[in-house]
C-alpha positions as a Python dict, from the first residue, in 0.01 Angstrom:
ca = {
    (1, 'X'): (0, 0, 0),
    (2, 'X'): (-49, -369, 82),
    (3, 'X'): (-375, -448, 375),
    (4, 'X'): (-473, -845, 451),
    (5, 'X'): (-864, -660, 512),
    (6, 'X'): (-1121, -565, 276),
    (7, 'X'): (-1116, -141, 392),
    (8, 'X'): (-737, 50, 342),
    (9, 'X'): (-890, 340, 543),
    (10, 'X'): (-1178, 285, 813),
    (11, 'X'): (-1318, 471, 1119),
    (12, 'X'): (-1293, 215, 1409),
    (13, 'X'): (-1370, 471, 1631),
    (14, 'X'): (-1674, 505, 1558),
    (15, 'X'): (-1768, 129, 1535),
    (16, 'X'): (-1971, 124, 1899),
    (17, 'X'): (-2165, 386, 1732),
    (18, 'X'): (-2211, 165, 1441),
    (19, 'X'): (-2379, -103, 1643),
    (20, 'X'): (-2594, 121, 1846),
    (21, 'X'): (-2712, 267, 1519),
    (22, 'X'): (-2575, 608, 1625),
    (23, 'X'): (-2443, 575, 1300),
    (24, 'X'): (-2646, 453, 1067),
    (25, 'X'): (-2548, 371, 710),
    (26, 'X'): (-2210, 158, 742),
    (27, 'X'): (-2036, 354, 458),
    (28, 'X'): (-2022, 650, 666),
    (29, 'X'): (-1764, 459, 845),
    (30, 'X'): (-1550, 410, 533),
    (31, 'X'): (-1315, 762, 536),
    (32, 'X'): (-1141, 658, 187),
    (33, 'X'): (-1149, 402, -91),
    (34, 'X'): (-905, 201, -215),
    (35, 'X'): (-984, 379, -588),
    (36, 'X'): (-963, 753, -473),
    (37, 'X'): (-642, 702, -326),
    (38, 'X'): (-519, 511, -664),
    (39, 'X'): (-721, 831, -885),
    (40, 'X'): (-629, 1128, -683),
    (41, 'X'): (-292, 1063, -558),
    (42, 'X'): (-148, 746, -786),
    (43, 'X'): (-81, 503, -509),
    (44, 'X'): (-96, 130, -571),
    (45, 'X'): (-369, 5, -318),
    (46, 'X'): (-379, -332, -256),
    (47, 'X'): (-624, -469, -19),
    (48, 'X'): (-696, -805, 73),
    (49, 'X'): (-308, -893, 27),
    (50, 'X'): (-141, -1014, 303),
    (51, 'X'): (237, -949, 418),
    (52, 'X'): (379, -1295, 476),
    (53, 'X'): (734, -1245, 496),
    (54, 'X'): (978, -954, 545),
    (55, 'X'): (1322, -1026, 389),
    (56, 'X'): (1514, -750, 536),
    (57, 'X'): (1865, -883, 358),
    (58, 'X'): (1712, -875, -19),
    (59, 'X'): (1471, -565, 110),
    (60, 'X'): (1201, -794, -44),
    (61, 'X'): (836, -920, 71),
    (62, 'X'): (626, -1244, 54),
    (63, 'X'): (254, -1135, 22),
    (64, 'X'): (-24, -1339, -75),
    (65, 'X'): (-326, -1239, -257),
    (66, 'X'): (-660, -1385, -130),
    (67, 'X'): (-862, -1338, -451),
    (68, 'X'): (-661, -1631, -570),
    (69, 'X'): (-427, -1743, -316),
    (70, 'X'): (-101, -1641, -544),
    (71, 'X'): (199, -1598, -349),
    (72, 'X'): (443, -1321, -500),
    (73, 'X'): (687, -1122, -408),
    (74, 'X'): (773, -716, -407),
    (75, 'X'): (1083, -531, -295),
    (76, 'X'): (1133, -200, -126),
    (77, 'X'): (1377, 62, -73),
    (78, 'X'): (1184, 193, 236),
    (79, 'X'): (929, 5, 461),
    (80, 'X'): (653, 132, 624),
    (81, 'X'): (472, -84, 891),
    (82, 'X'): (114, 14, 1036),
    (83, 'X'): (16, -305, 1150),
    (84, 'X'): (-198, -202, 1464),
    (85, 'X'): (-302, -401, 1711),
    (86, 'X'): (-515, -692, 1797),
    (87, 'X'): (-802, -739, 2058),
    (88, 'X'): (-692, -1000, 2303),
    (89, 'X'): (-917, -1275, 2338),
    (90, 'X'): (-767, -1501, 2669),
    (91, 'X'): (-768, -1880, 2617),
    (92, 'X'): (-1049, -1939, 2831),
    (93, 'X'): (-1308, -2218, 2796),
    (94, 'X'): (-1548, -2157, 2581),
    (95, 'X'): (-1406, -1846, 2447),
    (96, 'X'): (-1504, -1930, 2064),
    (97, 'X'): (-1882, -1980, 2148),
    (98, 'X'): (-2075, -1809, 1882),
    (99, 'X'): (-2192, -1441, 2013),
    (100, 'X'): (-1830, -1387, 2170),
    (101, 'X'): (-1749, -1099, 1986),
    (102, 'X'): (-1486, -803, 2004),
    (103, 'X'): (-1516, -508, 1842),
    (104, 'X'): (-1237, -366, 1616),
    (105, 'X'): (-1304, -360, 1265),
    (106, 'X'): (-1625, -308, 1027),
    (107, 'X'): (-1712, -683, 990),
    (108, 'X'): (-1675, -734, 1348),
    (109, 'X'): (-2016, -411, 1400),
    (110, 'X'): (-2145, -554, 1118),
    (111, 'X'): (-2182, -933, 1296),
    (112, 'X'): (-2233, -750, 1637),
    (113, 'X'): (-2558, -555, 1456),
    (114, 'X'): (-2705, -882, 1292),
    (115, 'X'): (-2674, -1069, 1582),
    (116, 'X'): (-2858, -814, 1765),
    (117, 'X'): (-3112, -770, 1527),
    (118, 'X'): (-3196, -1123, 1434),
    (119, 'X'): (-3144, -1291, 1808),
    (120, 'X'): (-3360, -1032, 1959),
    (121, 'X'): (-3089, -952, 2211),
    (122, 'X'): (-3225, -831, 2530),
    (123, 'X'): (-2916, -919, 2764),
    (124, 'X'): (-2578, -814, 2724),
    (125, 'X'): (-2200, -915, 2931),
    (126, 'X'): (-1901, -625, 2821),
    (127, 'X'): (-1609, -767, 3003),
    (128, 'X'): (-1396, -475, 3034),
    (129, 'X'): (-1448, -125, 3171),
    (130, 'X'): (-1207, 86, 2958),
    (131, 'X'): (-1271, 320, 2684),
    (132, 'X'): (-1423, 50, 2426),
    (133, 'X'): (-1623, -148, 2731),
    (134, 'X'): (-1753, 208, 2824),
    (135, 'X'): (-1858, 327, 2434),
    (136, 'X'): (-2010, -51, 2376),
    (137, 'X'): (-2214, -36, 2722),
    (138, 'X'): (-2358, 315, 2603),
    (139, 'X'): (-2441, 231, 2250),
    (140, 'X'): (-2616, -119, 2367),
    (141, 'X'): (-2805, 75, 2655),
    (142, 'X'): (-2877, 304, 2399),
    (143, 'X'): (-3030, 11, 2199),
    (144, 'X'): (-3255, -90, 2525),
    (145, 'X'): (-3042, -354, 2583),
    (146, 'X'): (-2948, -432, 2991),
    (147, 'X'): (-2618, -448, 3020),
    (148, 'X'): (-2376, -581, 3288),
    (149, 'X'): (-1999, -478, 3286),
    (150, 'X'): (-1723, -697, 3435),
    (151, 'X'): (-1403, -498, 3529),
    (152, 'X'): (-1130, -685, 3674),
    (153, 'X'): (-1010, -362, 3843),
    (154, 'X'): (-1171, -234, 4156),
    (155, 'X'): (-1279, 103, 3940),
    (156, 'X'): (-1364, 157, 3598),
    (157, 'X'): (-1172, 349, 3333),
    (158, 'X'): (-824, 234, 3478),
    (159, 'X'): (-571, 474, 3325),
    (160, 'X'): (-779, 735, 3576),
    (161, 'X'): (-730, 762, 3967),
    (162, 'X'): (-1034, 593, 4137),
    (163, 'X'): (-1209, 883, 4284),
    (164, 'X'): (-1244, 1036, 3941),
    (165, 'X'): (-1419, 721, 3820),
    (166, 'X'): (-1701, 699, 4106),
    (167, 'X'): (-1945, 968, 3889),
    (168, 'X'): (-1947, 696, 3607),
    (169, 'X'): (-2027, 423, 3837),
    (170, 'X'): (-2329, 615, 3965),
    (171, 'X'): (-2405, 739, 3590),
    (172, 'X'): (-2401, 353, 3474),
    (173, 'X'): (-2593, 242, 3766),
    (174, 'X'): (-2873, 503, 3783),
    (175, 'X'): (-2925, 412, 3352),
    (176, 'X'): (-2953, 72, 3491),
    (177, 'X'): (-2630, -127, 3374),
    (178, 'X'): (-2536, -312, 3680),
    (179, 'X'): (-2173, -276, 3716),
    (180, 'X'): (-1943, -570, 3861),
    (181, 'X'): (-1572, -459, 3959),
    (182, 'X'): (-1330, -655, 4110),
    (183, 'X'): (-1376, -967, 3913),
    (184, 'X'): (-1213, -1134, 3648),
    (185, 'X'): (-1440, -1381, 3363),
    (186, 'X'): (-1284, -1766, 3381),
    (187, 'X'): (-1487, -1886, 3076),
    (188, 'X'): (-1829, -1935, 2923),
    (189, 'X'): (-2102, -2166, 2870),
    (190, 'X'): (-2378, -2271, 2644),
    (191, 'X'): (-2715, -2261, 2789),
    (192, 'X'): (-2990, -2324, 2549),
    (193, 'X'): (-2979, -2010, 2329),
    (194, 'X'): (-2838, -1844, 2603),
    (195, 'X'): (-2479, -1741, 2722),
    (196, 'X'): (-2361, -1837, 3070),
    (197, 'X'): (-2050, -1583, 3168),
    (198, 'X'): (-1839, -1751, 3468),
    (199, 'X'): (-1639, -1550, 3705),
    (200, 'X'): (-1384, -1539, 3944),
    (201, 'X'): (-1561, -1476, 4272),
    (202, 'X'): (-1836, -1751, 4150),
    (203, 'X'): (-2095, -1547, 3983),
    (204, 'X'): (-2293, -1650, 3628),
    (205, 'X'): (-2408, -1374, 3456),
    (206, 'X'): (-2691, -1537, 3140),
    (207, 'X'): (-2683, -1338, 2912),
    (208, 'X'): (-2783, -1305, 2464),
    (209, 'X'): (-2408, -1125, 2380),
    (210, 'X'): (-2056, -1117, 2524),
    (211, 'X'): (-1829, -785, 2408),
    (212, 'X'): (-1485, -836, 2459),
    (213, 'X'): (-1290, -515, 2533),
    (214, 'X'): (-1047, -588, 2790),
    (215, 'X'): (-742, -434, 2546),
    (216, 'X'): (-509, -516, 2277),
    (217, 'X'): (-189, -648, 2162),
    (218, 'X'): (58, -507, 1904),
    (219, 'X'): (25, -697, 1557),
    (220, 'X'): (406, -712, 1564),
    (221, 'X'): (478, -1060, 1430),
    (222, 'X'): (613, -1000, 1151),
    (223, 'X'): (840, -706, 1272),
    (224, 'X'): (942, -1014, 1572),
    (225, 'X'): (974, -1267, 1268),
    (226, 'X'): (1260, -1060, 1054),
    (227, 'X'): (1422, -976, 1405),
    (228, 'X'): (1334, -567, 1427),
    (229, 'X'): (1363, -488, 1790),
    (230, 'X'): (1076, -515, 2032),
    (231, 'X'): (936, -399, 2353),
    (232, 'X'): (855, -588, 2653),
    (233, 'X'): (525, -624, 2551),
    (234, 'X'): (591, -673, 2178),
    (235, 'X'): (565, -305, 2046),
    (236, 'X'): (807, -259, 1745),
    (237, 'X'): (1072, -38, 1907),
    (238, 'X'): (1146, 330, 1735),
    (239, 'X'): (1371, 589, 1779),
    (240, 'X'): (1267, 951, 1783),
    (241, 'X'): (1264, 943, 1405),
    (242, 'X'): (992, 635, 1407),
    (243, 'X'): (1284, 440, 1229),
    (244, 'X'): (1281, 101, 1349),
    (245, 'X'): (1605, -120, 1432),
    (246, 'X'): (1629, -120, 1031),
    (247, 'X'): (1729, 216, 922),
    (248, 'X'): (1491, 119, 628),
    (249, 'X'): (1189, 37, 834),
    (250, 'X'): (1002, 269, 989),
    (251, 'X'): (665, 183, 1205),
    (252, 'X'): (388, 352, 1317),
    (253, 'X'): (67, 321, 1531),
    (254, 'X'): (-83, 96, 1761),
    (255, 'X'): (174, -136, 1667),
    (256, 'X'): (495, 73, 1819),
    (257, 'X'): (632, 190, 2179),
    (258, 'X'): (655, 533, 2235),
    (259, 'X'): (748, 794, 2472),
    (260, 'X'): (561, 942, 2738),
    (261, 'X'): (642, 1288, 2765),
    (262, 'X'): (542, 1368, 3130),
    (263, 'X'): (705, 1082, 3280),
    (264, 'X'): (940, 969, 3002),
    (265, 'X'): (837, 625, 3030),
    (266, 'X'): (783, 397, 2692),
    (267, 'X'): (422, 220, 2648),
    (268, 'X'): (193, 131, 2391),
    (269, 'X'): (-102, 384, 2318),
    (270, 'X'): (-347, 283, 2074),
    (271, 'X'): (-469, 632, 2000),
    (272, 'X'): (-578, 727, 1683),
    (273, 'X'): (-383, 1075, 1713),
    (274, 'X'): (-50, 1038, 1765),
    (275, 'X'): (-82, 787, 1493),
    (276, 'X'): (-214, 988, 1243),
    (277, 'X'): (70, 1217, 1341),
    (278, 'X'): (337, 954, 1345),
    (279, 'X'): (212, 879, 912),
    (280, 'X'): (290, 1250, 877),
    (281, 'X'): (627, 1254, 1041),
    (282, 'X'): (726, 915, 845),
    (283, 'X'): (602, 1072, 509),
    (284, 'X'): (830, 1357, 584),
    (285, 'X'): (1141, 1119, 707),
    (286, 'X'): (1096, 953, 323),
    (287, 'X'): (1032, 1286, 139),
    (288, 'X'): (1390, 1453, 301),
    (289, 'X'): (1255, 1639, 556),
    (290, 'X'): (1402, 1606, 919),
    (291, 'X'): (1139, 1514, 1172),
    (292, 'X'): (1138, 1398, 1542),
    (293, 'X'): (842, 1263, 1700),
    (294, 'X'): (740, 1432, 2047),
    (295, 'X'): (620, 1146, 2204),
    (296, 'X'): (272, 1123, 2364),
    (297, 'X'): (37, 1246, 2693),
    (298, 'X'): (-255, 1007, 2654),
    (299, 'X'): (-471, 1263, 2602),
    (300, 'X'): (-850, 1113, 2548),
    (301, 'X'): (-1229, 1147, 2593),
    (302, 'X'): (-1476, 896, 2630),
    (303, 'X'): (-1885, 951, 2621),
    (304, 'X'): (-2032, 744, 2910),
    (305, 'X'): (-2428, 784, 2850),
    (306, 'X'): (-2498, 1171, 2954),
    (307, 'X'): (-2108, 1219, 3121),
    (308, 'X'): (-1808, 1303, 2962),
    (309, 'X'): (-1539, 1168, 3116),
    (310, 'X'): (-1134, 1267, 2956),
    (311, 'X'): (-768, 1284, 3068),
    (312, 'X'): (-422, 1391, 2957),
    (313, 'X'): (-95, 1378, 3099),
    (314, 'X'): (20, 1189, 3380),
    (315, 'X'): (-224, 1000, 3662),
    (316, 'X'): (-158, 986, 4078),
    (317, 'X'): (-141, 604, 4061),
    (318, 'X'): (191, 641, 3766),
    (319, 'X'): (377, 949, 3981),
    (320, 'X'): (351, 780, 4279),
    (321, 'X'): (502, 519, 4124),
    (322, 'X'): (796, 738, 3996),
    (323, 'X'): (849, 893, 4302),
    (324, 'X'): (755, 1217, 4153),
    (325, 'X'): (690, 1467, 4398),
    (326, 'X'): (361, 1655, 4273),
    (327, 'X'): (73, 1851, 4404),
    (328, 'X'): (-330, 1782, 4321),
    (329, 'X'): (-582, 1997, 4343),
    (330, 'X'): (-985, 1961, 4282),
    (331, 'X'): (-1245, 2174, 4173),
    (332, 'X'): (-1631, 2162, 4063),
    (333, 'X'): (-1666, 2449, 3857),
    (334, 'X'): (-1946, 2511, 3603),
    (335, 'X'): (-1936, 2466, 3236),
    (336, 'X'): (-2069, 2799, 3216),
    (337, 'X'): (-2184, 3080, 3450),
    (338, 'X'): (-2475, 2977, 3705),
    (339, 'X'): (-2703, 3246, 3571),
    (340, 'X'): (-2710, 3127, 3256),
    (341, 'X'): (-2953, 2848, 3181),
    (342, 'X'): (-2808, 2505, 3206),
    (343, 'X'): (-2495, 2481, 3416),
    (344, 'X'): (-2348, 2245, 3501),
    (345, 'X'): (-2017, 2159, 3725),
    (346, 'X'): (-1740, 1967, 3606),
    (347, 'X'): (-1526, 1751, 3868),
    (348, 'X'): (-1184, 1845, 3789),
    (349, 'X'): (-827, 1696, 3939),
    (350, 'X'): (-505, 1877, 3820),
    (351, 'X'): (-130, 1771, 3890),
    (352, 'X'): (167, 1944, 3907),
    (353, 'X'): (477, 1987, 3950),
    (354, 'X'): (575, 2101, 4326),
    (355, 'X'): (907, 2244, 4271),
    (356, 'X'): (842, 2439, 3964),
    (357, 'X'): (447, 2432, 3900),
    (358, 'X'): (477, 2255, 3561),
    (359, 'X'): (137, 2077, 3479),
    (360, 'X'): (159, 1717, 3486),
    (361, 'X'): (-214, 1595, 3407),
    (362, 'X'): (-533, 1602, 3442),
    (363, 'X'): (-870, 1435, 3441),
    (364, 'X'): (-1185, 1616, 3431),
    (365, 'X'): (-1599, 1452, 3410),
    (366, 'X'): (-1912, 1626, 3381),
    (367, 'X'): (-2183, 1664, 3168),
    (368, 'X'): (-2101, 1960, 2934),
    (369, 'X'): (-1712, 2147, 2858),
    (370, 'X'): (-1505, 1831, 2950),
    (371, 'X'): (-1322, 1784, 2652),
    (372, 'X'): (-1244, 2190, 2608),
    (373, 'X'): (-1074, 2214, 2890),
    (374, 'X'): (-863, 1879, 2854),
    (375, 'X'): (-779, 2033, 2529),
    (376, 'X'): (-624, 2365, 2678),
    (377, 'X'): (-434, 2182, 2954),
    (378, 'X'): (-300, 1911, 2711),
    (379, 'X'): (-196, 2194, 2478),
    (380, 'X'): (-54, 2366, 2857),
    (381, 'X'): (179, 2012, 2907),
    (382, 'X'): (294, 2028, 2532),
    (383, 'X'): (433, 2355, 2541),
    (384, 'X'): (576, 2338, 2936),
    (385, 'X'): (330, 2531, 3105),
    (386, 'X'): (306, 2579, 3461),
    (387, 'X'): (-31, 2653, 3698),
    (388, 'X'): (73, 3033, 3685),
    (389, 'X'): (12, 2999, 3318),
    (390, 'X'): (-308, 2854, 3349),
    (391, 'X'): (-381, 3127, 3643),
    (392, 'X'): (-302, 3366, 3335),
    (393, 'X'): (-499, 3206, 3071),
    (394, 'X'): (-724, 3435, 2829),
    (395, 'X'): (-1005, 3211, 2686),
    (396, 'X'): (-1292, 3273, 2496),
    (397, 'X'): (-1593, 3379, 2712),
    (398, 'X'): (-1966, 3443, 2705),
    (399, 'X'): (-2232, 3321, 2957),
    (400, 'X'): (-2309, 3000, 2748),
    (401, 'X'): (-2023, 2904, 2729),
    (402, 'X'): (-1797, 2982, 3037),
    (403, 'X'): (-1744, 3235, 3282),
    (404, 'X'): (-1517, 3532, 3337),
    (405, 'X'): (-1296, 3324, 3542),
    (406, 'X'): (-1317, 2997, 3334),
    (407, 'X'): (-1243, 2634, 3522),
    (408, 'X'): (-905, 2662, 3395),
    (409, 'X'): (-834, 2927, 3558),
    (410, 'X'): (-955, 2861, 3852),
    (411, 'X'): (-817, 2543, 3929),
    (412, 'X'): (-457, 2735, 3829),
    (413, 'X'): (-533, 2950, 4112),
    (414, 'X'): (-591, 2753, 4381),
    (415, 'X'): (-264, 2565, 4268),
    (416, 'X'): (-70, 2846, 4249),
    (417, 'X'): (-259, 3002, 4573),
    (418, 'X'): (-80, 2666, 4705),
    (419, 'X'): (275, 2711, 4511),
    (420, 'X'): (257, 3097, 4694),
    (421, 'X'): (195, 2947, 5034),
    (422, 'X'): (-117, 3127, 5035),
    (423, 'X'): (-328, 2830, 5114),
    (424, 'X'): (-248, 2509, 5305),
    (425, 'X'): (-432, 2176, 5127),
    (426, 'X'): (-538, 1870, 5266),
    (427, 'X'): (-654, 1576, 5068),
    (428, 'X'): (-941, 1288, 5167),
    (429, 'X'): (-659, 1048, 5319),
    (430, 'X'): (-594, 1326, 5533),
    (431, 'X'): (-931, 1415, 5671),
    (432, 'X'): (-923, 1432, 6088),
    (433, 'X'): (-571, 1281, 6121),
    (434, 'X'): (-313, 1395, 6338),
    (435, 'X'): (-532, 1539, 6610),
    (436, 'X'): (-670, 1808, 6364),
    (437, 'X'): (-1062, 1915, 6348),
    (438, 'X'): (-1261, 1935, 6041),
    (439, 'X'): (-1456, 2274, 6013),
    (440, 'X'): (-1784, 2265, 5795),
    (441, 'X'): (-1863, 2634, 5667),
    (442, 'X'): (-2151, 2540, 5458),
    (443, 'X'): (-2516, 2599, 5508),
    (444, 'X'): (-2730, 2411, 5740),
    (445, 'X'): (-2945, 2276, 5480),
    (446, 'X'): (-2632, 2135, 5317),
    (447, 'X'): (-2470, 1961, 5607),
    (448, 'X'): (-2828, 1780, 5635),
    (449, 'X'): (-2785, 1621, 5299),
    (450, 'X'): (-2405, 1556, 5312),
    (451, 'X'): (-2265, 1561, 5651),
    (452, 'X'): (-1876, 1472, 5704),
    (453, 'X'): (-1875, 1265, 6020),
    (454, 'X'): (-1734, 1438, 6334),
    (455, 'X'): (-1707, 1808, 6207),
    (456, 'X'): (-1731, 2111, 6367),
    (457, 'X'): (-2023, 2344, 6220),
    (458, 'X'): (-1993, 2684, 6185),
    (459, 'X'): (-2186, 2848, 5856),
    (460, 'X'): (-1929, 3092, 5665),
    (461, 'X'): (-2142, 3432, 5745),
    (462, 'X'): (-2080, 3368, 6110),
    (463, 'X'): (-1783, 3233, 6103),
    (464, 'X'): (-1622, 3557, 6231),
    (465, 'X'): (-1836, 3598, 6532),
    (466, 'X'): (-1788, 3263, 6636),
    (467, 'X'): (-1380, 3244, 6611),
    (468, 'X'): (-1357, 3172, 6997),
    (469, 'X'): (-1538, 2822, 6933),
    (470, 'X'): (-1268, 2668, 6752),
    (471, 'X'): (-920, 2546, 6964),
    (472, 'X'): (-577, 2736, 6888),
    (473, 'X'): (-387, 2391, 6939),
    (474, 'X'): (-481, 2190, 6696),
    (475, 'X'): (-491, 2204, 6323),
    (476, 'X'): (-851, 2319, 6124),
    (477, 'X'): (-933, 2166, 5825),
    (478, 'X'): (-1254, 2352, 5651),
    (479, 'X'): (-1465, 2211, 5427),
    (480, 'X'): (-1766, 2331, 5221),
    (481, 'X'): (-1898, 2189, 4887),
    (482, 'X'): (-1707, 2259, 4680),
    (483, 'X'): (-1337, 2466, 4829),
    (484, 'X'): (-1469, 2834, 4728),
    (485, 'X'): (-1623, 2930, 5072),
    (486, 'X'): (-1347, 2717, 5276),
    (487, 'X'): (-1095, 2902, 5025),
    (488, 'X'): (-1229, 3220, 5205),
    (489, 'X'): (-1250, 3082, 5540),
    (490, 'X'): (-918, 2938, 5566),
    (491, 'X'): (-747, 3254, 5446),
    (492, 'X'): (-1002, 3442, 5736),
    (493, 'X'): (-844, 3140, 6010),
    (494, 'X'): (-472, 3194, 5938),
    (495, 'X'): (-505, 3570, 5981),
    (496, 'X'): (-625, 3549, 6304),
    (497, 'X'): (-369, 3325, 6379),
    (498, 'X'): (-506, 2934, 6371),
    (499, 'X'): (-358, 2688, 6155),
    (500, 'X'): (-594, 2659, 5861),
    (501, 'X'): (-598, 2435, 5559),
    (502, 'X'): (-823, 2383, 5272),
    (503, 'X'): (-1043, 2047, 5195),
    (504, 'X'): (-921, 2044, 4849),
    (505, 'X'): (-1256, 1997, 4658),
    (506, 'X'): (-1478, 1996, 4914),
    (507, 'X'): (-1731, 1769, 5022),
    (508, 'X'): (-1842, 1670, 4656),
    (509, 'X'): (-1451, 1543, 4669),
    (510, 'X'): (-1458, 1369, 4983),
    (511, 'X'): (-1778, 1147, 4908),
    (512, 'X'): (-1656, 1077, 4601),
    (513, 'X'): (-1404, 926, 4713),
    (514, 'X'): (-1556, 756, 5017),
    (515, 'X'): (-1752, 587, 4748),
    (516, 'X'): (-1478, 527, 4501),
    (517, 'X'): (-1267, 347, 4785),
}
């Protein structure tokens, strides 16, 4: 086992806990040393030698040892590569100025936590509001540092749809980090023994500390250099076996394209998941034993201060794309039941399948059960599963920790409520179009705090005594909070005869997204 760095086995994800002293001792971050894995299993560890060459013709490679600087050489009857990836750090001017920093392996926390500690950082610039940007930001806030993120998108977290984003940008903003979206960094400047971050639109944030974390690149030059094949964007290219162009190569990790298995498209995923899984599958490949790699759903979870925010499967933005026809749903259940002490809702968007009801994704944020129910509608797209199935799910109940009728099942019913034709839904971009009137059932002490503009009020408990107020000609669209009283009063509208559809998630939904757009 040959590795250019000091650590063969480290836990970079839980470096931004590192710096924000989460964790603190930094050999909790070390998962195995170089001498167990020589003791226990026999394996020749090298670190801190370095993979020069690969001479795929004499099955031989150039490394160089650092201690001394000797160059030798070592052959190979199979090849593994686990290169990973780089951060990318854009040319820009001033990119090199000291306290420029990305974060992706232990030295890099460890210089991050000096320079904290001995420049008395009060000011902080992540550039980048993905996963990383979004772990850093909480650990430095954490640290009582004020923090400003930069996001060239128009909406954090960009492998989500926007209008799932908009409760992080309110989390962020009510903790204080002042969020800037829409704007790309063109460089940086020394002030004093200050920072000066330039953007874009003309803005100069000062500031004591810069985070990079606006992604990463494959570290595929030497698979480029011995001519393996690569991806567009420089992943080593594998077939379902994780062999390489080189039936004697095999790669695996950040470093590799793989297959999506919702949409069938092949990306990079730097997830430390699938590539633990891919090591497996290789080891197997080498040992004699026939495996096939699945392929990926991006399934992830990210802590954003006191939210939760994670995902799996296919997003809106990538099946619109495809010109896959799908259905969404929302819901805002509560972790647990309401009775119980300490509920909490979760803002929930599933996808699916139209034709067939097969679950194509989902993204779910809240403050408590996020990543449980990712987990059970990942493990619903792995094995096929359709929105009946999660109608039908049997999951582990009591009142602290779900309900009867858990959030997974009840977002499966109000998609398969829609795959029965039992209920009509209409989405945000929808809202009063095409002549049709928006009916409010909720309480009149709710429509004070949250009114939709131009709706027709008519609280659900008198909704039946007051069916001659609403017109037979034109379409009703009901509302409430969150869908489970217009669930009841659309079903009441279309038996007696009007044409009713459901505000899919309500008016929590529908300001959400006001704000998010």
């Amino acid at each position: 086992m040959l590795e250019r760095g000091p650590y063969v086995s480290f836990a970079n994800c839980g470096l931004p806990y590192y710096i924000g002293d989460v964790i603190s001792e930094e050999s909790s971050l070390l998962v195995t040393q170089p001498e167990t894995l020589r003791e226990r299993f026999d394996i020749d560890v090298r670190p801190e030698e370095e993979v020069l060459e690969i001479d795929r013709v004499a099955r031989r490679l150039v490394v160089r040892r650092a201690a001394d600087g000797e160059i030798y050489h070592i052959h190979y009857d199979t090849l593994v590569l686990s290169p990973g990836a780089r951060p990318i750090r854009p040319p820009l001017p001033g990119i090199d100025l000291p306290g420029i920093f990305s974060v992706r392996t232990v030295p890099d926390s460890r210089t991050i936590r000096q320079w904290i500690e001995t420049r008395g950082v009060r000011r902080a610039v992540v550039i980048g509001g993905g996963f990383i940007g979004l772990e850093m930001t909480e650990n430095l806030v954490r640290r009582g540092i004020q923090v400003t993120v930069v996001e060239r998108d128009n909406q954090l977290m960009p492998p989500l749809d926007a209008e799932m984003t908009v409760p992080l940008l309110r989390e962020l903003e009510e903790k204080g980090v002042r969020v800037v979206l829409g704007d790309s960094v063109t460089g940086f400047r020394a002030q004093d023994r200050a920072l000066l971050v330039e953007s874009e639109q003309g803005c100069t944030f000062a500031t004591d500390l810069v985070v990079l974390a606006i992604g990463v690149a494959p570290e595929s030059d030497l698979a480029k250099a011995c001519g393996l094949d690569t991806g567009p964007r420089g992943h080593i290219v594998v077939d379902g076996n994780l062999r390489t162009s080189d039936h004697r190569i095999f790669a695996i990790g950040d470093a590799i394209e793989v297959r999506h298995i919702v949409t069938g498209k092949k990306l990079g995923l730097p997830l430390a998941g699938p590539a633990n899984r891919q090591g497996r599958i290789v080891a197997d490949m080498i040992a004699g034993r026939g495996r096939h790699f699945r392929g990926v759903q991006g399934t992830a979870v990210c802590g954003v201060l006191d939210l939760t925010v994670g995902a799996t499967g296919a997003n809106e933005k990538t099946l619109r794309t495809m010109e896959i026809d799908f259905g969404a749903i929302y819901a805002h259940p509560n972790d647990h039941v309401s009775y119980y002490p300490g509920a909490t809702p979760i803002f929930i968007k599933l996808l699916y399948d139209k034709a067939t009801g097969r679950v194509l994704g989902a993204q779910a944020v809240g403050r408590s059960g996020v990543a449980r129910r990712i987990d059970v509608i990942s493990m619903a797209i792995q094995m096929g599963a359709t929105v009946f199935d999660l109608e039908e799910s049997e999951l582990c109940y009591a009142p602290q920790y779900g309900a009867a009728k858990d959030p997974i099942n009840m977002i499966g019913m109000i998609a398969a409520n829609a795959m029965r034709g039992d209920l009509v839904i209409t989405h945000w971009d929808d809202v009063a179009k095409n002549g049709a009137v928006v009916l409010d059932v909720r309480d009149d002490d709710e429509l004070a705090c949250k009114p939709i503009p131009g709706e027709i009020h008519i609280p659900l408990n008198q909704l039946r005594k007051r069916l001659h107020e609403l017109p037979r000609d034109r379409p009703i669209q009901v509302c409430c909070a969150v869908g489970a009283r217009a669930y009841t009063a659309s079903r009441l509208l279309v038996q007696h005869g009007f044409d009713a559809s459901l505000l899919s998630g309500g008016a929590e939904t529908w300001f959400c997204v006001e704000k998010g757009n």
